[in-house]
Coordinates of C-alpha atoms in Angstrom, one line a residue:
X1 CA -27.1 -3.0 34.6
X2 CA -25.2 0.4 34.4
X3 CA -21.5 0.7 34.9
X4 CA -20.5 2.8 37.9
X5 CA -17.5 5.2 37.9
X6 CA -15.8 2.8 40.3
X7 CA -16.4 -0.1 38.0
X8 CA -15.1 1.9 35.0
X9 CA -12.0 2.9 37.0
X10 CA -11.2 -0.7 37.9
X11 CA -11.7 -1.9 34.3
X12 CA -9.5 0.9 32.9
X13 CA -6.7 0.0 35.4
X14 CA -7.0 -3.6 34.3
X15 CA -6.8 -2.9 30.6
X16 CA -3.9 -0.4 31.1
X17 CA -1.9 -3.0 33.1
X18 CA -2.8 -5.7 30.5
X19 CA -1.7 -3.5 27.6
X20 CA 1.6 -2.7 29.3
X21 CA 2.3 -6.3 30.0
X22 CA 1.5 -7.4 26.4
X23 CA 3.8 -4.8 25.0
X24 CA 6.6 -5.8 27.3
X25 CA 6.2 -9.5 26.4
X26 CA 6.0 -8.6 22.8
X27 CA 9.2 -6.5 22.9
X28 CA 11.1 -9.3 24.8
X29 CA 9.9 -12.0 22.4
X30 CA 11.1 -10.0 19.4
X31 CA 14.6 -10.2 20.7
X32 CA 14.5 -14.0 20.6
X33 CA 15.7 -15.6 17.3
X34 CA 13.0 -17.5 15.4
X35 CA 10.3 -16.3 17.7
X36 CA 6.7 -16.9 16.5
X37 CA 4.0 -15.4 18.7
X38 CA 1.5 -17.9 20.1
X39 CA -1.7 -17.4 22.0
X40 CA -2.9 -20.1 24.3
X41 CA -6.6 -20.3 24.9
X42 CA -8.3 -22.1 27.8
X43 CA -12.0 -22.6 27.0
X44 CA -14.4 -21.7 29.8
X45 CA -16.9 -24.2 31.2
X46 CA -20.4 -22.8 31.2
X47 CA -21.6 -19.3 30.5
X48 CA -19.3 -16.3 31.0
X49 CA -20.1 -13.7 33.6
X50 CA -20.0 -10.2 32.1
X51 CA -20.1 -6.7 33.6
X52 CA -20.6 -3.4 31.9
X53 CA -23.2 -2.6 29.3
X54 CA -24.4 -6.1 28.3
X55 CA -25.2 -6.9 24.7
X56 CA -28.9 -7.5 25.3
X57 CA -29.5 -3.9 26.5
X58 CA -28.7 -2.4 23.1
X59 CA -28.8 -5.4 20.8
X60 CA -29.9 -3.7 17.6
X61 CA -27.9 -0.6 18.2
X62 CA -24.7 -2.4 18.9
X63 CA -25.0 -4.7 16.0
X64 CA -25.6 -1.7 13.8
X65 CA -22.6 0.0 15.3
X66 CA -20.3 -3.0 14.6
X67 CA -21.5 -3.5 11.0
X68 CA -21.4 0.2 10.0
X69 CA -18.1 0.8 11.8
X70 CA -16.5 -2.1 9.8
X71 CA -17.8 -0.8 6.5
X72 CA -16.9 2.8 7.3
X73 CA -13.4 1.9 8.4
X74 CA -12.9 0.1 5.1
X75 CA -13.8 3.1 3.1
X76 CA -11.4 5.1 5.3
X77 CA -8.6 2.6 4.6
X78 CA -9.3 1.7 0.9
X79 CA -6.7 4.1 -0.4
X80 CA -4.8 4.1 -3.6
X81 CA -4.0 0.5 -4.0
X82 CA -2.0 0.3 -7.2
X83 CA 1.3 1.6 -5.6
X84 CA 0.7 -0.3 -2.4
X85 CA 0.0 -3.7 -3.8
X86 CA 2.5 -3.7 -6.7
X87 CA 6.2 -3.1 -6.6
X88 CA 6.8 -1.6 -10.0
X89 CA 5.5 2.0 -9.7
X90 CA 6.9 3.8 -12.7
X91 CA 9.8 4.2 -15.2
X92 CA 12.4 6.9 -15.1
X93 CA 14.8 8.6 -17.5
X94 CA 15.2 8.7 -21.3
X95 CA 15.6 5.1 -22.3
X96 CA 14.1 3.0 -19.5
X97 CA 10.4 3.9 -20.2
X98 CA 10.7 2.6 -23.8
X99 CA 12.6 -0.5 -22.6
X100 CA 9.9 -1.3 -20.0
X101 CA 12.4 -0.8 -17.2
X102 CA 14.9 -3.5 -18.5
X103 CA 17.8 -1.2 -17.7
X104 CA 19.8 -2.9 -14.9
X105 CA 22.7 -3.9 -17.2
X106 CA 22.8 -0.5 -19.0
X107 CA 21.9 2.3 -16.6
X108 CA 24.5 4.7 -18.3
X109 CA 22.6 7.9 -17.8
X110 CA 21.3 9.7 -14.6
X111 CA 18.4 7.3 -14.1
X112 CA 21.0 4.7 -13.3
X113 CA 20.9 6.2 -9.8
X114 CA 17.7 4.2 -9.4
X115 CA 18.2 1.1 -11.6
X116 CA 21.9 0.4 -11.0
X117 CA 24.3 3.2 -9.9
X118 CA 27.3 1.2 -11.2
X119 CA 26.1 1.9 -14.8
X120 CA 26.9 5.6 -14.3
X121 CA 30.6 4.7 -14.6
X122 CA 30.0 3.8 -18.3
X123 CA 28.3 7.1 -19.2
X124 CA 29.6 8.1 -22.7
X125 CA 29.7 11.8 -22.0
X126 CA 31.4 13.9 -19.3
X127 CA 28.1 15.6 -18.4
X128 CA 24.5 14.4 -18.9
X129 CA 21.3 16.2 -17.8
X130 CA 17.8 14.7 -18.1
X131 CA 14.4 16.3 -17.5
X132 CA 11.4 14.1 -17.8
X133 CA 7.6 14.5 -17.3
X134 CA 4.8 12.0 -17.6
X135 CA 1.0 11.9 -17.9
X136 CA -0.7 9.0 -16.3
X137 CA -4.3 7.8 -16.5
X138 CA -5.5 5.0 -14.1
X139 CA -8.9 3.2 -13.8
X140 CA -10.0 0.5 -11.4
X141 CA -13.4 -1.3 -11.7
X142 CA -14.9 -3.5 -9.0
X143 CA -17.5 -5.5 -10.9
X144 CA -21.0 -6.2 -9.5
X145 CA -20.3 -4.8 -6.0
X146 CA -23.8 -3.6 -5.3
X147 CA -25.6 -6.0 -7.7
X148 CA -25.5 -7.3 -11.2
X149 CA -24.4 -4.5 -13.5
X150 CA -23.8 -2.2 -10.5
X151 CA -20.0 -1.7 -10.6
X152 CA -17.9 0.6 -8.5
X153 CA -15.1 2.6 -10.3
X154 CA -12.2 4.7 -9.3
X155 CA -10.1 6.7 -11.7
X156 CA -7.7 9.7 -12.0
X157 CA -5.4 11.3 -14.5
X158 CA -2.3 13.4 -13.6
X159 CA 0.6 15.3 -15.3
X160 CA 3.7 15.6 -13.2
X161 CA 7.5 15.9 -13.3
X162 CA 8.8 12.4 -13.3
X163 CA 12.6 12.6 -13.2
X164 CA 15.4 15.2 -12.9
X165 CA 19.0 14.2 -12.9
X166 CA 22.6 15.0 -13.9
X167 CA 25.8 13.1 -14.0
X168 CA 29.3 14.6 -14.1
X169 CA 32.7 12.9 -14.6
X170 CA 35.1 13.7 -11.7
X171 CA 38.2 12.0 -13.1
X172 CA 39.0 9.0 -15.3
X173 CA 37.6 6.5 -12.8
X174 CA 34.9 8.3 -10.8
X175 CA 31.4 9.7 -11.8
X176 CA 29.1 11.7 -9.6
X177 CA 25.3 12.1 -10.1
X178 CA 22.3 13.8 -8.4
X179 CA 18.7 12.8 -9.1
X180 CA 15.2 13.7 -8.1
X181 CA 12.5 11.0 -8.7
X182 CA 8.7 11.0 -8.5
X183 CA 7.6 7.3 -8.5
X184 CA 4.0 8.4 -8.2
X185 CA 1.9 11.5 -7.5
X186 CA -1.7 10.3 -7.5
X187 CA -4.9 12.2 -6.9
X188 CA -8.4 10.7 -6.7
X189 CA -11.3 13.1 -6.3
X190 CA -14.8 11.8 -7.1
X191 CA -18.4 11.6 -5.9
X192 CA -20.6 8.5 -6.7
X193 CA -24.3 7.8 -6.1
X194 CA -25.6 4.2 -6.2
X195 CA -29.4 4.0 -6.4
X196 CA -31.4 1.0 -5.1
X197 CA -28.4 -1.4 -4.6
X198 CA -29.7 -4.8 -5.4
X199 CA -27.5 -6.6 -2.8
X200 CA -28.9 -4.2 -0.1
X201 CA -32.7 -4.3 -0.7
X202 CA -33.4 -2.1 2.4
X203 CA -31.3 0.8 1.1
X204 CA -32.5 3.4 -1.3
X205 CA -29.2 5.2 -2.0
X206 CA -25.5 5.0 -1.2
X207 CA -23.5 8.2 -1.6
X208 CA -19.7 8.0 -1.6
X209 CA -17.4 11.1 -1.7
X210 CA -13.8 10.0 -2.0
X211 CA -10.6 12.0 -2.1
X212 CA -7.1 10.7 -1.9
X213 CA -3.7 12.4 -2.5
X214 CA -0.6 10.1 -2.4
X215 CA 2.9 10.9 -3.4
X216 CA 6.4 9.5 -3.1
X217 CA 9.6 11.6 -3.6
X218 CA 13.1 10.2 -3.9
X219 CA 16.3 12.2 -4.2
X220 CA 20.0 12.2 -3.5
X221 CA 23.5 11.7 -4.7
X222 CA 25.2 8.8 -6.4
X223 CA 28.8 7.8 -7.1
X224 CA 30.3 5.2 -9.4
X225 CA 33.8 3.8 -9.8
X226 CA 35.2 1.9 -12.7
X227 CA 38.1 -0.5 -12.8
X228 CA 39.2 -0.5 -16.4
X229 CA 36.7 -0.8 -19.1
X230 CA 34.7 -3.9 -18.0
X231 CA 33.9 -3.6 -14.2
X232 CA 32.2 -0.9 -12.1
X233 CA 30.7 -0.4 -8.7
X234 CA 28.1 2.3 -7.7
X235 CA 26.2 3.5 -4.7
X236 CA 23.1 5.8 -4.3
X237 CA 21.8 7.2 -1.1
X238 CA 18.2 8.4 -1.8
X239 CA 16.1 10.2 0.7
X240 CA 12.4 9.4 0.5
X241 CA 9.2 11.1 1.6
X242 CA 6.0 9.1 1.3
X243 CA 2.8 11.0 2.0
X244 CA -0.9 10.2 2.0
X245 CA -4.0 12.2 2.7
X246 CA -7.4 10.5 2.4
X247 CA -10.9 12.0 3.0
X248 CA -14.0 9.8 2.7
X249 CA -17.7 10.4 3.3
X250 CA -20.3 7.6 2.9
X251 CA -24.0 8.0 3.4
X252 CA -26.5 5.1 3.5
X253 CA -30.2 6.1 3.2
X254 CA -32.6 3.3 4.0
X255 CA -36.2 2.7 3.0
X256 CA -37.5 2.8 6.6
X257 CA -36.2 6.4 7.1
X258 CA -33.1 5.2 9.0
X259 CA -29.6 6.1 7.8
X260 CA -26.0 6.0 8.7
X261 CA -23.2 8.5 7.8
X262 CA -19.5 7.8 7.9
X263 CA -16.8 10.6 7.6
X264 CA -13.2 9.7 7.9
X265 CA -9.8 11.3 7.4
X266 CA -6.3 9.8 7.2
X267 CA -3.0 11.6 7.3
X268 CA 0.3 9.7 7.0
X269 CA 3.9 10.6 6.3
X270 CA 6.9 8.3 6.3
X271 CA 10.4 9.5 5.8
X272 CA 13.8 7.7 5.5
X273 CA 16.5 6.6 3.2
X274 CA 16.7 4.1 0.3
X275 CA 20.4 3.0 -0.3
X276 CA 21.1 1.4 -3.7
X277 CA 24.2 -0.7 -4.3
X278 CA 25.1 -1.7 -7.8
X279 CA 27.6 -3.7 -9.8
X280 CA 28.2 -4.0 -13.5
X281 CA 30.5 -6.4 -15.5
X282 CA 31.2 -6.5 -19.2
X283 CA 32.9 -9.8 -20.1
X284 CA 33.2 -8.5 -23.7
X285 CA 32.2 -5.5 -25.8
X286 CA 28.8 -7.0 -26.7
X287 CA 27.5 -8.4 -23.4
X288 CA 26.9 -6.8 -20.0
X289 CA 25.6 -8.0 -16.6
X290 CA 24.2 -5.8 -13.9
X291 CA 23.3 -6.5 -10.2
X292 CA 21.7 -4.0 -7.8
X293 CA 20.0 -4.1 -4.4
X294 CA 18.0 -1.5 -2.4
X295 CA 16.2 -1.3 0.9
X296 CA 13.9 1.1 2.7
X297 CA 15.2 2.4 6.1
X298 CA 12.6 4.5 8.0
X299 CA 13.8 7.4 10.2
X300 CA 10.5 9.0 11.1
X301 CA 6.8 8.3 10.8
X302 CA 3.5 10.1 11.4
X303 CA -0.1 8.9 11.2
X304 CA -3.4 10.3 12.3
X305 CA -6.9 8.9 11.7
X306 CA -10.3 10.3 12.5
X307 CA -13.6 8.7 12.0
X308 CA -17.2 9.9 12.8
X309 CA -20.3 7.8 12.4
X310 CA -23.9 8.7 13.0
X311 CA -26.4 5.8 12.9
X312 CA -30.1 6.5 13.2
X313 CA -32.4 3.4 13.5
X314 CA -36.0 2.7 14.3
X315 CA -36.9 1.9 18.0
X316 CA -38.8 -1.3 18.6
X317 CA -41.7 0.7 20.0
X318 CA -41.6 3.4 17.3
X319 CA -39.6 6.5 16.8
X320 CA -35.9 6.9 16.0
X321 CA -32.7 6.3 18.1
X322 CA -29.3 7.5 17.3
X323 CA -25.7 6.3 18.0
X324 CA -22.8 8.7 17.5
X325 CA -19.3 7.1 17.2
X326 CA -16.1 9.1 17.0
X327 CA -12.6 7.6 16.6
X328 CA -9.3 9.3 17.2
X329 CA -6.0 7.5 16.5
X330 CA -2.4 8.4 16.0
X331 CA 0.9 6.6 15.9
X332 CA 1.9 7.9 19.3
X333 CA -0.7 6.1 21.5
X334 CA -3.7 3.8 21.7
X335 CA -6.8 4.6 19.6
X336 CA -9.9 5.6 21.4
X337 CA -13.5 5.3 20.2
X338 CA -16.1 7.3 22.1
X339 CA -19.9 7.2 21.7
X340 CA -22.9 9.0 23.1
X341 CA -23.1 6.0 25.4
X342 CA -19.7 6.8 26.9
X343 CA -16.1 5.7 26.1
X344 CA -16.4 2.5 24.1
X345 CA -13.2 1.0 22.7
X346 CA -9.5 1.3 23.3
X347 CA -7.4 -0.1 20.4
X348 CA -3.9 -0.2 18.9
X349 CA -2.3 3.0 17.5
X350 CA -2.4 4.1 13.9
X351 CA 0.4 2.8 11.6
X352 CA 2.7 5.4 10.1
X353 CA 5.2 3.0 8.5
X354 CA 5.5 1.5 5.1
X355 CA 6.8 -2.1 4.4
X356 CA 10.6 -2.2 4.6
X357 CA 11.2 -4.5 1.8
X358 CA 14.4 -5.4 -0.1
X359 CA 14.6 -5.3 -3.9
X360 CA 17.3 -7.0 -5.9
X361 CA 17.7 -6.7 -9.7
X362 CA 19.7 -8.7 -12.2
X363 CA 20.0 -7.4 -15.7
X364 CA 21.5 -8.6 -19.0
X365 CA 22.2 -6.6 -22.1
X366 CA 23.3 -7.7 -25.5
X367 CA 24.8 -5.0 -27.8
X368 CA 24.2 -6.9 -31.0
X369 CA 25.4 -4.1 -33.2
X370 CA 25.7 -0.3 -33.2
X371 CA 22.0 -0.3 -34.2
X372 CA 20.5 -3.1 -32.0
X373 CA 20.3 -3.6 -28.3
X374 CA 18.4 -6.3 -26.4
X375 CA 18.0 -6.2 -22.6
X376 CA 16.3 -8.2 -19.9
X377 CA 15.8 -7.8 -16.1
X378 CA 14.6 -10.0 -13.3
X379 CA 13.4 -8.0 -10.3
X380 CA 12.8 -9.8 -6.9
X381 CA 11.1 -7.9 -4.1
X382 CA 11.1 -9.5 -0.7
X383 CA 8.0 -10.0 1.4
X384 CA 7.5 -8.2 4.7
X385 CA 5.5 -8.6 7.9
X386 CA 5.6 -6.9 11.3
X387 CA 4.3 -8.1 14.6
X388 CA 2.7 -5.8 17.2
X389 CA 0.0 -5.9 19.8
X390 CA -3.3 -5.3 17.9
X391 CA -5.8 -6.4 20.5
X392 CA -8.4 -3.9 21.8
X393 CA -10.7 -3.5 24.8
X394 CA -14.5 -3.2 24.2
X395 CA -16.2 -1.5 27.1
X396 CA -19.7 -2.1 25.7
X397 CA -19.3 -5.8 26.6
X398 CA -16.3 -5.5 28.9
X399 CA -14.2 -7.9 26.8
X400 CA -10.7 -7.9 25.4
X401 CA -10.7 -8.9 21.7
X402 CA -7.5 -10.8 20.9
X403 CA -6.3 -10.3 17.4
X404 CA -3.5 -11.8 15.3
X405 CA -0.2 -9.9 16.0
X406 CA 0.6 -9.7 12.3
X407 CA 0.0 -6.1 11.2
X408 CA -2.2 -6.5 8.1
X409 CA -1.5 -3.0 6.6
X410 CA 2.3 -3.9 6.5
X411 CA 2.0 -7.4 5.1
X412 CA 3.5 -8.0 1.7
X413 CA 4.2 -11.2 -0.3
X414 CA 7.4 -11.6 -2.3
X415 CA 7.2 -11.1 -6.0
X416 CA 9.5 -11.8 -9.0
X417 CA 8.9 -9.7 -12.0
X418 CA 10.5 -9.6 -15.5
X419 CA 11.2 -6.8 -18.0
X420 CA 12.3 -7.2 -21.6
X421 CA 13.4 -4.4 -23.9
X422 CA 14.7 -3.8 -27.4
X423 CA 16.2 -0.7 -28.9
X424 CA 16.8 -0.3 -32.7
X425 CA 18.3 2.7 -34.5
X426 CA 16.5 3.0 -37.8
X427 CA 18.9 5.8 -38.7
X428 CA 21.9 7.3 -36.9
X429 CA 19.7 9.8 -35.2
X430 CA 16.3 8.1 -34.8
X431 CA 15.6 5.1 -32.6
X432 CA 12.5 3.0 -31.7
X433 CA 12.2 1.1 -28.4
X434 CA 9.9 -1.8 -27.4
X435 CA 9.3 -3.6 -24.1
X436 CA 7.2 -5.9 -22.1
X437 CA 7.0 -6.5 -18.3
X438 CA 5.0 -8.0 -15.4
X439 CA 3.9 -6.3 -12.2
X440 CA 2.6 -9.0 -9.9
X441 CA 0.5 -8.3 -6.8
X442 CA 2.2 -8.4 -3.5
X443 CA -1.0 -9.1 -1.6
X444 CA -2.3 -12.4 -0.2
X445 CA -3.7 -14.6 -2.9
X446 CA -7.4 -15.5 -3.3
X447 CA -7.1 -18.7 -1.3
X448 CA -5.6 -17.1 1.8
X449 CA -8.0 -14.3 1.7
X450 CA -11.1 -16.5 1.4
X451 CA -9.9 -18.6 4.4
X452 CA -9.5 -15.4 6.4
X453 CA -12.9 -14.1 5.4
X454 CA -14.5 -17.4 6.4
X455 CA -12.6 -17.4 9.7
X456 CA -13.9 -13.9 10.5
X457 CA -17.4 -14.7 9.4
X458 CA -17.5 -17.8 11.6
X459 CA -16.0 -16.0 14.6
X460 CA -18.4 -13.0 14.3
X461 CA -21.4 -15.4 14.2
X462 CA -20.5 -16.9 17.5
X463 CA -22.1 -15.6 20.7
X464 CA -20.0 -13.9 23.4
X465 CA -20.5 -16.9 25.6
X466 CA -18.3 -18.9 23.3
X467 CA -15.3 -16.7 24.1
X468 CA -12.4 -17.6 26.3
X469 CA -11.7 -17.6 30.0
X470 CA -12.9 -14.7 32.1
X471 CA -10.7 -13.3 34.8
X472 CA -11.4 -10.3 37.0
X473 CA -14.7 -9.7 35.1
X474 CA -13.0 -9.3 31.8
X475 CA -14.0 -11.6 28.9
X476 CA -11.5 -12.7 26.2
X477 CA -12.6 -13.2 22.6
X478 CA -10.4 -14.1 19.6
X479 CA -10.7 -12.5 16.2
X480 CA -8.7 -13.9 13.2
X481 CA -6.5 -11.6 11.1
X482 CA -7.3 -10.3 7.6
X483 CA -5.2 -8.3 5.3
X484 CA -6.1 -4.6 4.8
X485 CA -5.3 -5.0 1.2
X486 CA -8.5 -6.5 -0.3
X487 CA -7.3 -6.7 -4.0
X488 CA -5.2 -9.1 -5.8
X489 CA -4.6 -8.2 -9.5
X490 CA -1.5 -9.3 -11.4
X491 CA -0.7 -6.7 -14.0
X492 CA 1.1 -7.1 -17.4
X493 CA 2.2 -4.3 -19.6
X494 CA 4.1 -3.2 -22.8
X495 CA 5.9 -0.1 -23.8
X496 CA 6.8 1.8 -27.0
X497 CA 9.2 4.7 -27.4
X498 CA 10.7 7.0 -30.0
X499 CA 13.9 9.0 -29.7
X500 CA 15.6 11.6 -31.9
X501 CA 19.2 12.6 -31.2
X502 CA 21.2 15.5 -32.6
X503 CA 24.6 15.1 -31.1
X504 CA 24.6 17.2 -28.0
X505 CA 20.9 16.7 -27.2
X506 CA 18.0 14.3 -27.6
X507 CA 14.3 14.1 -27.2
X508 CA 12.2 11.0 -26.5
X509 CA 8.5 10.2 -26.4
X510 CA 7.5 6.9 -24.7
X511 CA 4.2 5.2 -23.9
X512 CA 3.4 2.4 -21.5
X513 CA 0.2 0.5 -20.8
X514 CA -0.5 -2.1 -18.2
X515 CA -3.7 -4.1 -17.5
X516 CA -4.9 -7.0 -15.5
X517 CA -7.9 -8.9 -14.1
X518 CA -8.2 -10.4 -10.6
X519 CA -10.4 -10.0 -7.6
X520 CA -11.3 -7.3 -5.2
X521 CA -13.5 -6.8 -2.2
X522 CA -15.1 -3.5 -1.5
X523 CA -15.8 -4.5 2.2
X524 CA -14.1 -6.7 4.7
X525 CA -17.0 -9.3 4.6
X526 CA -18.5 -11.4 1.9
X527 CA -16.8 -13.1 -1.1
X528 CA -14.5 -11.2 -3.4
X529 CA -15.8 -9.9 -6.8
X530 CA -14.0 -9.8 -10.1
X531 CA -11.9 -6.6 -10.6
X532 CA -10.3 -5.0 -13.6
X533 CA -7.4 -2.5 -13.6
X534 CA -5.6 -0.6 -16.4
X535 CA -3.3 2.4 -16.6
X536 CA -1.7 4.4 -19.4
X537 CA 1.4 6.6 -19.1
X538 CA 3.1 9.0 -21.5
X539 CA 6.7 10.1 -20.9
X540 CA 8.4 13.1 -22.5
X541 CA 12.1 13.4 -21.9
X542 CA 14.8 16.0 -22.9
X543 CA 18.5 15.2 -22.5
X544 CA 21.6 17.4 -23.0
X545 CA 25.2 16.2 -23.2
X546 CA 28.7 17.6 -23.5

């Protein structure tokens, strides 16, 4: 049965009204304290009446469309995960890299603007300027993705400015600082070919071209005020600009001559402010305590996604048939997927936000002697989740797919990380620094993700007739939620640094290395595979004082 223009118009009016009502209900519910969204389902007795292009008219083509679209959208969204799924992104300044970031109770140079602005009040000199650069090499390995011994790897290396900052004493009690920080500037650009994937016996070759550029820039002023020699308060107001550009092309070439090609692009930019409030207290000359807290405040966001899929399959009676799918989505309105069969799916808008988490840090420092310093930090980062209408309308089967309201791309688990550092002056001008730290994943753990994968697998295996109540020729079908972040790897690292000081200036060279094993999933179906991650960073810093 073919859909007439009148039928399409009526269906579009219904979905538009439903979408408006859902958004209104959602906005009203968000204003209620302790609200948790609930969906009530009323099972239908008997088979469901359907209008539109019914599934049996294009069974093979539509199943192909759904499977390929899911896989293609994964490759479009599988962006740089290290800085999305972990909260410690880098180290900054002269001393912090060698101390593994255990700097919250010290922070007495321009990098204190990030770690604890109160530490700026205890800067030894009236003016300090720091310029730092770092080289970073990162590698991720998804083990046995396409078959035993057929791994998938992603890697990059990059040399970038890491930190620029200066601090100036205004009077006896006040210090002022300005800083520019690059937490990460990452660039993946690679082409991979997988021949005869063992887990896909009907495929001869998979070609993946992947490019991703992601960066985060922080910058702004800081002030610190001291009360005597043992107490200080500080505040930083850092502007941030978080950008991402991803381009992916995936080609599956099958043994029967069929193929499917996926091409996707993603552009996202998020801007706002990150205020940092800090406190430091020194009960005596040898011991210091530092507290700081920071939070992301978003002022503007932009996102645009484009996806194009061409699927060519064998007809039951011989010959080839093609399905072209094109997706256009932005943060300003519903996504639309069109095909050569007509307008197909209306979905939620693209997400231009980043998780608005809180971070709190408590640090301790012991100045054992003029030559030895020991420090330790505990860093707690809050979790985050955001609710929005994520359901979509499938015109192929004339159904509304109800999805969990929790936005998976913004979900984060809370983490508590540690950092330990030691600094020892071998001579009056030469120091060595050592450190160790954790960098735990903020993604759902393996148990939660396995449950979600099984829920999705069971739901997708059900027939449309097992959906929910039909009203006004629209069927309702529930799809469980699953996180966009399909990796969970806890990282641990160590650092080593050397510094040479000559009165008014100093130079330091620091190294850090982190590594971990966990699990990852290259697609949104199937069980996770083991995953390995490692990164190495080199920091070169020059400091002047007067």
